[in-house]
């Protein structure tokens, strides 16, 4: 699925259009806990989150997240947008809830890009 | 692209590996990065609307081409093709002006549009070559699939060479300097409760490792480990601390140290889900007691030393696989004899 399609589902707005590219998105990861993202998100995922602070962008950078969608109408600060732009990560703001958007994207064929958690509980 | 990705990532339940996911190709990125004007042919044979069909015949034969744009004062007004020529010949109309036979409604692509735009048109229309026009509809050049392939290949080669040279400059450190033990040490001071800059040191470390020739997977693994460790200093230490990374040809040693408050029960701290984090840390998306567990997963060896009142030292070590060890490329990029 293209990032532009993901944005259509999200009814979202790209906040740093200068780094927007219509990437092929191979999967998604939904989390508010950044440690979970760092643990389980695979490189190239689009991150859906209700959390809105600079650490989300840092986490996205560390975990090689391709794009971040801030849900529930959360508005990142100009500093966060600037950081994401520096790190070449498109960020998108959406009014939708986490459950709803995850569900819609999954139904539309986007894979979950979280590793199976059973791998982490040996 | 979409089909092949589907095939690559599969709907068959195969687990997507880190490597797969990183394979999202540079080629695809390039099709957005490159502009049509970067790859098009600029030197184009043009005709004028009042030239004769005979002139078309001569031009196509002379340059072995199958069509040509028709311009008036550099503005594109049509295209004329081999097929148009055959129609004119069939009518015995070789002295007719081109404008009688040319296609006037021409599909074009703008010189400032990305290459992917031209690819979309090629896919949709089965047209083999497209005129490229500038913002004033003046003809700037012609573009074919072949031009795009060539442009992408050149860009990839350039990318690759630049990257190789960059990496070589950094990584030959380990080859050229002879010692019993060579290492590169990076140190960062981490301030307590500095949430705005939290992660900056880790960002620098990840970048440095990539520069040194680490694979994206390795850089990511180290990045995640030091980021969790950096955030621990920011959230928990009294006065901040130091993050130190020691890069060696076969391993990476990472260490954080602070002067307090220290951890009363180290064993408990290593339990998944155990956390003493503040509400603030939790509100930042951390502090769910997964940080150390996550670090442990990313590194080959981890050691936590701490006592209340004495401070905490966290040691992390990643061993490089033999195919991953930092080394210079086999040949110097400047070529032999330089």
XYZ file of C-alpha atoms in Angstrom, chain B residues 77-292:
216
model
C 2.456 22.204 -30.793
C 2.331 18.532 -31.751
C 4.170 15.299 -32.462
C 4.668 13.547 -35.745
C 5.318 9.797 -35.970
C 6.232 7.122 -38.469
C 2.562 6.167 -38.624
C 1.521 9.717 -39.522
C 4.149 9.647 -42.228
C 2.775 6.390 -43.643
C -0.708 7.891 -43.782
C 0.633 10.883 -45.736
C 2.539 8.605 -48.104
C -0.584 6.505 -48.670
C -2.413 9.710 -49.599
C 0.476 10.650 -51.955
C 0.711 13.789 -49.844
C 4.426 14.175 -49.181
C 4.384 17.925 -49.783
C 1.628 18.575 -47.276
C 2.586 20.573 -44.156
C 3.217 18.561 -41.025
C 0.347 20.234 -39.216
C -2.095 18.378 -41.438
C -0.976 14.973 -40.144
C 0.551 15.596 -36.716
C -1.084 14.690 -33.422
C -2.021 17.982 -31.814
C -3.225 16.752 -28.446
C 0.068 15.652 -26.987
C 0.561 13.972 -23.647
C 3.523 15.631 -21.978
C 5.337 15.537 -18.703
C 6.752 18.598 -16.949
C 10.492 18.989 -16.543
C 10.143 19.554 -12.786
C 7.989 16.481 -12.207
C 9.515 13.317 -10.725
C 10.455 10.454 -13.001
C 7.696 8.354 -11.451
C 5.170 10.616 -13.209
C 6.583 9.638 -16.603
C 6.587 5.972 -15.576
C 2.910 6.223 -14.675
C 2.119 7.672 -18.092
C 4.142 4.967 -19.850
C 2.256 2.303 -17.919
C -1.150 3.860 -18.554
C -0.850 4.789 -22.219
C 1.646 2.423 -23.859
C 3.376 5.489 -25.307
C 7.107 4.867 -25.720
C 8.436 8.421 -25.600
C 7.165 11.588 -24.029
C 7.962 15.226 -24.726
C 9.154 17.060 -21.618
C 8.016 20.666 -21.350
C 8.975 23.407 -18.912
C 6.588 25.572 -16.895
C 5.950 27.736 -19.997
C 5.073 24.741 -22.185
C 8.360 25.143 -24.053
C 9.906 21.875 -25.183
C 12.774 20.926 -22.878
C 13.551 17.420 -24.124
C 12.256 13.908 -24.687
C 12.082 11.050 -22.249
C 11.901 7.276 -22.847
C 11.925 4.283 -20.512
C 15.520 3.770 -21.581
C 16.421 7.287 -20.411
C 14.864 6.527 -17.038
C 16.701 3.242 -16.645
C 19.976 4.904 -17.543
C 19.328 7.846 -15.209
C 18.489 5.556 -12.303
C 21.556 3.387 -12.899
C 23.822 6.419 -12.987
C 22.275 7.755 -9.783
C 22.685 4.407 -8.045
C 26.289 4.141 -9.133
C 26.936 7.655 -7.873
C 25.187 6.873 -4.581
C 27.173 3.734 -4.229
C 30.504 5.372 -4.975
C 29.857 8.261 -2.612
C 28.799 5.859 0.087
C 31.828 3.633 -0.500
C 34.191 6.584 -0.350
C 32.560 7.907 2.797
C 32.714 4.542 4.429
C 36.200 3.927 3.218
C 37.438 7.178 4.695
C 35.986 6.256 8.058
C 36.527 2.540 8.094
C 40.086 2.412 6.822
C 40.908 3.707 10.248
C 40.819 0.142 11.425
C 42.919 -1.200 8.605
C 45.626 1.403 8.246
C 46.374 2.091 11.848
C 48.371 -0.740 13.271
C 48.194 -1.357 16.948
C 47.591 -4.272 19.248
C 44.131 -2.996 19.833
C 42.537 -0.183 17.858
C 39.310 1.419 18.948
C 37.319 4.536 18.376
C 35.686 6.055 21.414
C 32.647 8.297 21.306
C 31.548 10.066 24.490
C 28.393 11.972 25.185
C 27.315 13.856 28.287
C 23.668 13.283 29.026
C 21.772 15.864 31.038
C 19.060 14.751 33.461
C 15.422 15.413 32.487
C 16.506 16.833 29.119
C 13.537 15.478 27.202
C 13.914 17.823 24.267
C 17.356 16.555 23.350
C 16.834 13.044 24.663
C 17.946 10.603 22.008
C 20.269 13.012 20.269
C 23.400 11.177 21.404
C 21.930 7.884 20.206
C 21.071 9.493 16.911
C 24.695 10.608 16.522
C 25.941 7.152 17.447
C 23.700 5.423 14.932
C 24.873 7.773 12.223
C 28.524 7.312 13.147
C 28.186 3.538 12.960
C 26.620 3.741 9.518
C 29.485 5.970 8.435
C 31.937 3.433 9.756
C 30.414 0.818 7.519
C 28.012 -0.925 9.888
C 25.061 -2.643 8.231
C 21.690 -0.918 8.733
C 20.612 -3.831 10.944
C 23.667 -3.512 13.172
C 23.321 0.276 13.407
C 19.660 -0.125 14.317
C 20.420 -2.730 16.968
C 23.059 -0.513 18.605
C 20.882 2.574 18.177
C 17.980 0.987 20.023
C 20.196 -0.270 22.863
C 21.924 3.071 23.448
C 18.659 4.977 23.070
C 17.002 2.981 25.862
C 20.156 3.461 27.960
C 20.261 7.188 27.198
C 16.614 7.593 28.179
C 17.335 5.744 31.439
C 19.970 8.364 32.292
C 17.558 11.149 31.445
C 14.702 9.734 33.497
C 16.466 8.198 36.475
C 19.894 9.693 37.148
C 20.298 12.484 39.696
C 22.851 14.480 37.743
C 22.859 12.942 34.310
C 25.716 10.751 33.188
C 28.010 9.688 30.428
C 27.273 7.530 27.425
C 30.389 5.979 25.968
C 30.684 3.879 22.853
C 33.846 2.063 21.928
C 33.966 0.808 18.365
C 36.442 -1.936 17.602
C 36.901 -3.990 14.448
C 35.067 -6.970 15.906
C 32.821 -5.620 18.625
C 31.068 -2.562 19.920
C 31.167 -1.767 23.621
C 28.579 0.628 24.959
C 28.410 1.928 28.475
C 26.415 4.390 30.522
C 27.449 5.574 33.943
C 25.964 7.947 36.460
C 26.529 8.910 40.094
C 23.172 8.044 41.545
C 20.668 7.316 42.879
C 21.570 3.679 42.157
C 19.315 0.663 42.002
C 18.489 -1.110 45.279
C 17.673 -4.483 43.704
C 19.405 -5.101 40.401
C 17.781 -8.504 39.887
C 14.352 -6.984 40.279
C 15.227 -4.161 37.866
C 15.912 -6.734 35.197
C 12.446 -8.255 35.489
C 10.261 -7.446 32.472
C 7.640 -4.946 33.530
C 9.392 -3.821 36.733
C 9.600 -0.070 36.789
C 10.202 2.787 39.174
C 9.682 5.369 36.475
C 7.946 8.628 37.206
C 4.590 9.599 35.785
C 6.546 11.925 33.526
C 8.655 9.122 32.050
C 5.493 7.132 31.460
C 3.838 10.078 29.780
C 6.798 10.160 27.399
C 6.127 6.594 26.314
C 8.771 4.940 28.480
C 8.947 3.511 31.958
C 6.941 0.358 31.416
C 9.820 -1.722 32.660
C 10.798 -2.959 29.226
C 13.910 -0.852 28.615
C 16.536 -3.178 30.083
